[in-house]
Coordinates of C-alpha atoms in Angstrom, one line a residue:
M9 CA 0.0 0.0 0.0
S10 CA 1.5 3.4 -1.0
R11 CA 2.7 5.9 1.5
H12 CA 0.5 8.6 0.0
F13 CA -2.6 6.4 0.3
L14 CA -1.8 5.5 3.9
L15 CA -1.3 9.2 4.8
S16 CA -4.7 10.0 3.2
L17 CA -6.5 7.4 5.3
I18 CA -4.6 8.3 8.5
A19 CA -5.5 12.0 7.9
F20 CA -9.2 11.0 7.4
L21 CA -9.3 9.1 10.6
V22 CA -7.2 10.9 13.2
L23 CA -5.4 13.9 11.9
G24 CA -8.3 16.2 12.6
H25 CA -8.1 15.5 16.3
S26 CA -4.4 16.2 16.7
L27 CA -4.2 19.2 14.5
A28 CA -7.3 21.0 15.8
S29 CA -5.9 20.5 19.3
A30 CA -2.7 22.1 18.3
A31 CA -4.4 25.4 17.3
P32 CA -5.7 27.1 20.5
F33 CA -7.9 29.5 18.5
V34 CA -9.8 26.7 16.8
P35 CA -12.2 24.4 18.7
K36 CA -11.6 20.7 18.8
R37 CA -13.6 19.7 15.7
D38 CA -12.9 17.3 12.9
P39 CA -12.2 18.6 9.5
Q40 CA -14.7 17.8 6.8
C41 CA -12.0 17.5 4.1
V42 CA -8.4 16.4 4.1
A43 CA -5.8 16.4 1.3
V44 CA -2.2 15.1 1.2
S45 CA 0.4 16.8 -1.1
P46 CA 2.0 14.6 -3.8
S47 CA 5.2 14.6 -1.8
G48 CA 3.4 13.3 1.3
T49 CA 5.1 16.1 3.4
I50 CA 2.1 18.5 3.7
V51 CA -1.5 18.0 4.7
A52 CA -4.3 20.4 4.2
T53 CA -7.5 20.3 6.3
A54 CA -10.8 22.2 6.0
C55 CA -13.5 22.8 8.6
S56 CA -16.8 24.2 7.3
G57 CA -18.1 27.3 9.1
M58 CA -20.7 30.1 9.3
S59 CA -20.8 33.5 7.7
D60 CA -21.4 36.9 9.5
D61 CA -25.0 37.2 8.0
T62 CA -24.2 40.3 6.0
F63 CA -24.1 40.8 2.3
P64 CA -21.7 40.2 0.8
P65 CA -21.0 37.5 3.4
R66 CA -17.7 37.2 5.2
P67 CA -16.4 34.6 7.6
H68 CA -18.0 34.7 11.0
P69 CA -16.2 37.1 13.4
N70 CA -16.0 34.4 16.0
V71 CA -13.1 32.1 15.1
R72 CA -14.9 29.2 16.7
K73 CA -17.8 29.5 14.2
C74 CA -16.0 30.5 11.0
G75 CA -14.6 28.0 8.5
V76 CA -10.9 27.3 8.5
I77 CA -8.6 25.9 5.8
A78 CA -5.2 25.1 7.2
V79 CA -1.9 23.7 5.8
W80 CA 0.3 21.6 8.0
D81 CA 3.8 20.2 7.9
V82 CA 3.6 16.4 8.4
E83 CA 7.0 15.9 10.1
S84 CA 6.8 18.7 12.6
G85 CA 3.0 18.9 12.9
K86 CA 3.2 22.7 12.7
R87 CA 0.7 24.8 10.9
L88 CA 2.2 26.6 7.9
W89 CA -0.7 28.9 7.2
R90 CA -4.5 29.2 7.5
A91 CA -7.3 30.9 5.7
E92 CA -10.8 31.8 7.1
T93 CA -13.9 31.1 5.1
Y94 CA -17.5 30.1 5.5
G95 CA -20.0 27.6 4.0
D96 CA -19.7 23.9 3.4
I97 CA -16.2 22.8 2.2
T98 CA -16.8 19.8 -0.1
K99 CA -13.3 19.1 -1.5
L100 CA -9.6 19.9 -1.0
A101 CA -6.9 18.9 -3.5
F102 CA -3.3 19.7 -4.3
S103 CA -2.2 20.2 -7.9
V104 CA 0.0 17.5 -9.4
D105 CA 3.2 19.4 -8.7
G106 CA 2.1 20.3 -5.2
S107 CA 2.3 24.1 -5.8
L108 CA -1.4 24.9 -5.6
L109 CA -4.2 23.9 -3.1
A110 CA -7.8 24.1 -4.3
A111 CA -11.0 24.0 -2.4
S112 CA -14.7 24.0 -3.4
R113 CA -17.3 25.7 -1.2
L114 CA -21.1 25.5 -1.2
Y115 CA -23.0 28.5 0.3
E116 CA -26.5 29.9 0.0
S117 CA -27.5 33.2 1.7
S118 CA -30.6 33.6 3.8
D119 CA -32.5 35.0 0.8
G120 CA -31.6 32.1 -1.4
I121 CA -28.6 33.5 -3.4
A122 CA -26.1 30.7 -4.2
L123 CA -22.5 31.9 -3.7
D124 CA -20.6 28.7 -4.4
E125 CA -16.9 29.1 -5.0
V126 CA -13.7 27.3 -6.1
R127 CA -10.6 29.0 -4.8
L128 CA -6.9 28.2 -5.2
W129 CA -3.9 29.2 -3.1
D130 CA -0.2 29.2 -3.5
V131 CA 0.9 26.4 -1.1
T132 CA 4.2 28.1 -0.2
S133 CA 2.9 31.6 0.5
G134 CA -0.8 30.9 1.4
K135 CA -1.9 33.7 -1.0
A136 CA -5.1 33.2 -3.0
T137 CA -4.1 32.9 -6.7
K138 CA -7.5 32.4 -8.3
I139 CA -11.2 32.7 -7.3
L140 CA -13.8 31.1 -9.5
D141 CA -17.2 32.5 -8.3
R142 CA -20.5 30.5 -8.6
C143 CA -18.5 27.3 -9.1
H144 CA -19.1 24.2 -7.0
A145 CA -16.8 21.4 -8.0
F146 CA -13.3 20.9 -9.7
D147 CA -10.6 18.4 -10.5
F148 CA -7.0 18.8 -11.6
S149 CA -5.9 17.0 -14.8
P150 CA -3.4 14.1 -14.3
D151 CA -0.8 15.9 -16.4
G152 CA -1.0 19.0 -14.1
R153 CA -1.8 21.4 -16.9
A154 CA -5.5 22.0 -16.5
L155 CA -8.3 22.4 -14.1
A156 CA -11.9 21.3 -14.8
V157 CA -14.5 23.4 -13.0
L158 CA -18.3 23.1 -12.7
S159 CA -20.6 26.1 -12.4
R160 CA -24.4 25.9 -12.2
T161 CA -24.8 25.3 -15.9
K162 CA -21.3 24.8 -17.4
C163 CA -18.3 22.6 -17.3
V164 CA -15.2 24.5 -18.3
V165 CA -11.5 23.4 -18.5
Y166 CA -8.9 26.1 -17.7
A167 CA -5.2 26.1 -18.5
L168 CA -3.4 26.5 -15.2
N169 CA -0.4 28.4 -16.7
D170 CA -2.5 31.5 -17.7
W171 CA -6.1 30.7 -16.8
T172 CA -7.4 30.8 -20.3
K173 CA -10.5 28.8 -21.0
E174 CA -9.3 25.9 -23.0
T175 CA -12.7 24.4 -23.8
Q176 CA -16.3 24.0 -22.5
V177 CA -17.5 20.4 -22.1
K178 CA -21.2 20.9 -22.9
P179 CA -22.3 17.3 -22.2
L180 CA -21.2 17.8 -18.6
G181 CA -23.0 21.0 -18.0
E182 CA -25.0 21.0 -14.8
S183 CA -23.0 18.1 -13.4
L184 CA -22.9 17.5 -9.6
A185 CA -19.2 16.4 -9.6
V186 CA -16.3 16.0 -12.1
A187 CA -13.2 13.9 -12.3
F188 CA -10.5 13.3 -14.9
A189 CA -10.5 9.6 -16.0
G190 CA -6.8 9.0 -15.9
D191 CA -6.2 11.0 -19.0
A192 CA -6.1 14.8 -19.5
N193 CA -8.6 14.4 -22.4
L194 CA -11.1 12.2 -20.6
L195 CA -13.5 13.7 -18.1
C196 CA -16.3 12.2 -16.1
G197 CA -19.2 13.9 -14.5
I198 CA -22.2 12.9 -12.4
V199 CA -25.2 14.1 -14.5
K200 CA -28.9 14.2 -13.9
S201 CA -30.9 12.7 -16.7
E202 CA -34.7 12.3 -16.8
G203 CA -34.9 12.6 -13.0
Q204 CA -32.2 10.0 -12.4
Y205 CA -28.4 10.2 -12.0
A206 CA -25.5 8.6 -13.9
I207 CA -21.8 8.9 -14.7
R208 CA -21.0 10.3 -18.1
L209 CA -17.6 10.0 -19.7
C210 CA -16.6 12.6 -22.3
D211 CA -13.8 13.4 -24.8
I212 CA -12.8 17.0 -24.0
A213 CA -11.2 17.8 -27.3
K214 CA -14.2 16.6 -29.3
G215 CA -16.8 17.6 -26.8
T216 CA -18.6 14.2 -27.3
V217 CA -20.0 11.6 -25.0
I218 CA -18.0 8.3 -25.0
S219 CA -20.2 6.3 -22.6
E220 CA -22.7 6.7 -19.8
S221 CA -23.4 4.4 -16.8
R222 CA -26.7 2.9 -15.9
R223 CA -29.0 5.4 -14.2
L224 CA -29.7 5.4 -10.5
D225 CA -32.6 6.9 -8.7
D226 CA -30.8 8.7 -5.9
P227 CA -28.2 11.5 -6.4
F228 CA -24.5 10.9 -5.5
Y229 CA -21.7 13.4 -5.3
A230 CA -18.3 11.8 -5.1
L231 CA -16.0 10.1 -7.6
A232 CA -12.5 8.6 -7.4
V233 CA -10.4 7.4 -10.4
S234 CA -7.5 5.0 -10.4
A235 CA -4.2 6.4 -11.8
D236 CA -4.3 3.9 -14.7
G237 CA -7.8 5.1 -15.8
A238 CA -9.3 1.6 -15.7
T239 CA -11.5 2.1 -12.7
I240 CA -13.8 4.7 -11.3
A241 CA -15.5 4.5 -7.8
S242 CA -18.6 6.4 -6.8
G243 CA -19.8 6.9 -3.2
H244 CA -23.5 6.6 -2.3
D245 CA -25.9 7.0 0.5
G246 CA -26.5 4.0 2.8
G247 CA -22.8 3.1 2.9
N248 CA -22.5 1.9 -0.7
V249 CA -19.5 2.1 -3.0
V250 CA -19.8 1.1 -6.6
L251 CA -16.8 0.2 -8.9
W252 CA -17.3 0.9 -12.6
N253 CA -15.0 -0.1 -15.5
L254 CA -13.6 2.6 -17.7
P255 CA -14.2 3.5 -20.4
S256 CA -17.4 1.4 -20.7
L257 CA -18.8 2.5 -17.3
E258 CA -20.3 -0.9 -16.8
V259 CA -20.7 -2.0 -13.1
R260 CA -17.9 -4.2 -11.9
T261 CA -19.1 -4.6 -8.3
R262 CA -20.9 -3.0 -5.4
M263 CA -19.3 -2.8 -2.0
Q264 CA -21.2 -2.3 1.3
T265 CA -19.4 -0.6 4.2
G266 CA -22.1 -1.4 6.7
I267 CA -22.2 2.2 7.8
K268 CA -24.8 4.9 7.4
G269 CA -24.6 8.1 5.4
H270 CA -22.9 9.0 2.1
V271 CA -19.5 7.4 1.4
Q272 CA -16.4 9.2 0.2
P273 CA -14.5 6.7 -2.1
L274 CA -10.7 6.6 -2.1
L275 CA -8.5 4.6 -4.5
S276 CA -4.8 4.0 -4.0
P277 CA -2.6 5.3 -6.9
D278 CA -1.9 1.8 -8.2
G279 CA -5.6 0.9 -8.1
R280 CA -5.0 -2.0 -5.8
Y281 CA -6.9 -0.7 -2.7
L282 CA -10.3 0.8 -2.4
A283 CA -11.5 2.6 0.7
G284 CA -14.9 4.0 1.7
G285 CA -15.0 6.8 4.3
C286 CA -18.3 7.5 6.1
Q287 CA -19.2 11.2 6.3
E288 CA -21.2 10.7 9.5
N289 CA -18.6 9.0 11.8
G290 CA -15.3 9.0 10.0
D291 CA -15.0 5.3 9.8
V292 CA -13.0 3.9 6.9
I293 CA -13.3 0.4 5.3
I294 CA -10.5 -0.8 3.1
W295 CA -10.8 -3.6 0.4
D296 CA -8.5 -5.2 -2.1
A297 CA -10.0 -3.7 -5.2
R298 CA -8.7 -6.5 -7.4
T299 CA -10.8 -9.2 -5.6

């Protein structure tokens, strides 16, 4: 099992307790999202939080109520920097070269205005480098050159070097989540179709649909792709994890964690191990994905 995969699982299970305790201005609460840098030397954590109820909203003035994104050195356990925010943090991820940290946030004001956001920081300085307003999900391309971002109606791929819009992937507009399928030109999204939900695989350059999975009645929000692009895992309510073959998107198998709530799927870089993390209690179940 790879060091990076083990670090991710350890962070999911216990890192929130030790790191929150190390910061006296932050209450002892578990982070909702954790990310490990490609080098395995840095960990980022995110705790969702409240706004100050003004417009435009800002992080809650009480540090015990605002959201916090923090970056930590693994060896020393010291916090390198922190950023205050608000809303529900749904994903943290480092870029392939480890230079950028991205986070997606969901937020709706009291009068129903959606102010979702994808934000990126320079990992070394902690300064925000890009803010993508009204966007709710993202994924870095495996070659480290692009970022796919979802807004309410569009799926757009940006070039990371100059933030030009490389292309709009129209078949993935209005998707709930997005993930590169082991190739910088292949992109998956969770789409709603005729009142049901499915995974759709698209060719970015051509803007065409390659395949689509069977439709499911209930929405789901999390995808994980193996590094070789042969497997995609989706997390569902009721403790279910489904493995799909790529590029056909045929069901390979369904795993049951035996825990409640939505499951966050995790795949080791070599595709050998599959893990399902429960969002309700932090439990993680690990399987041999090959068997």
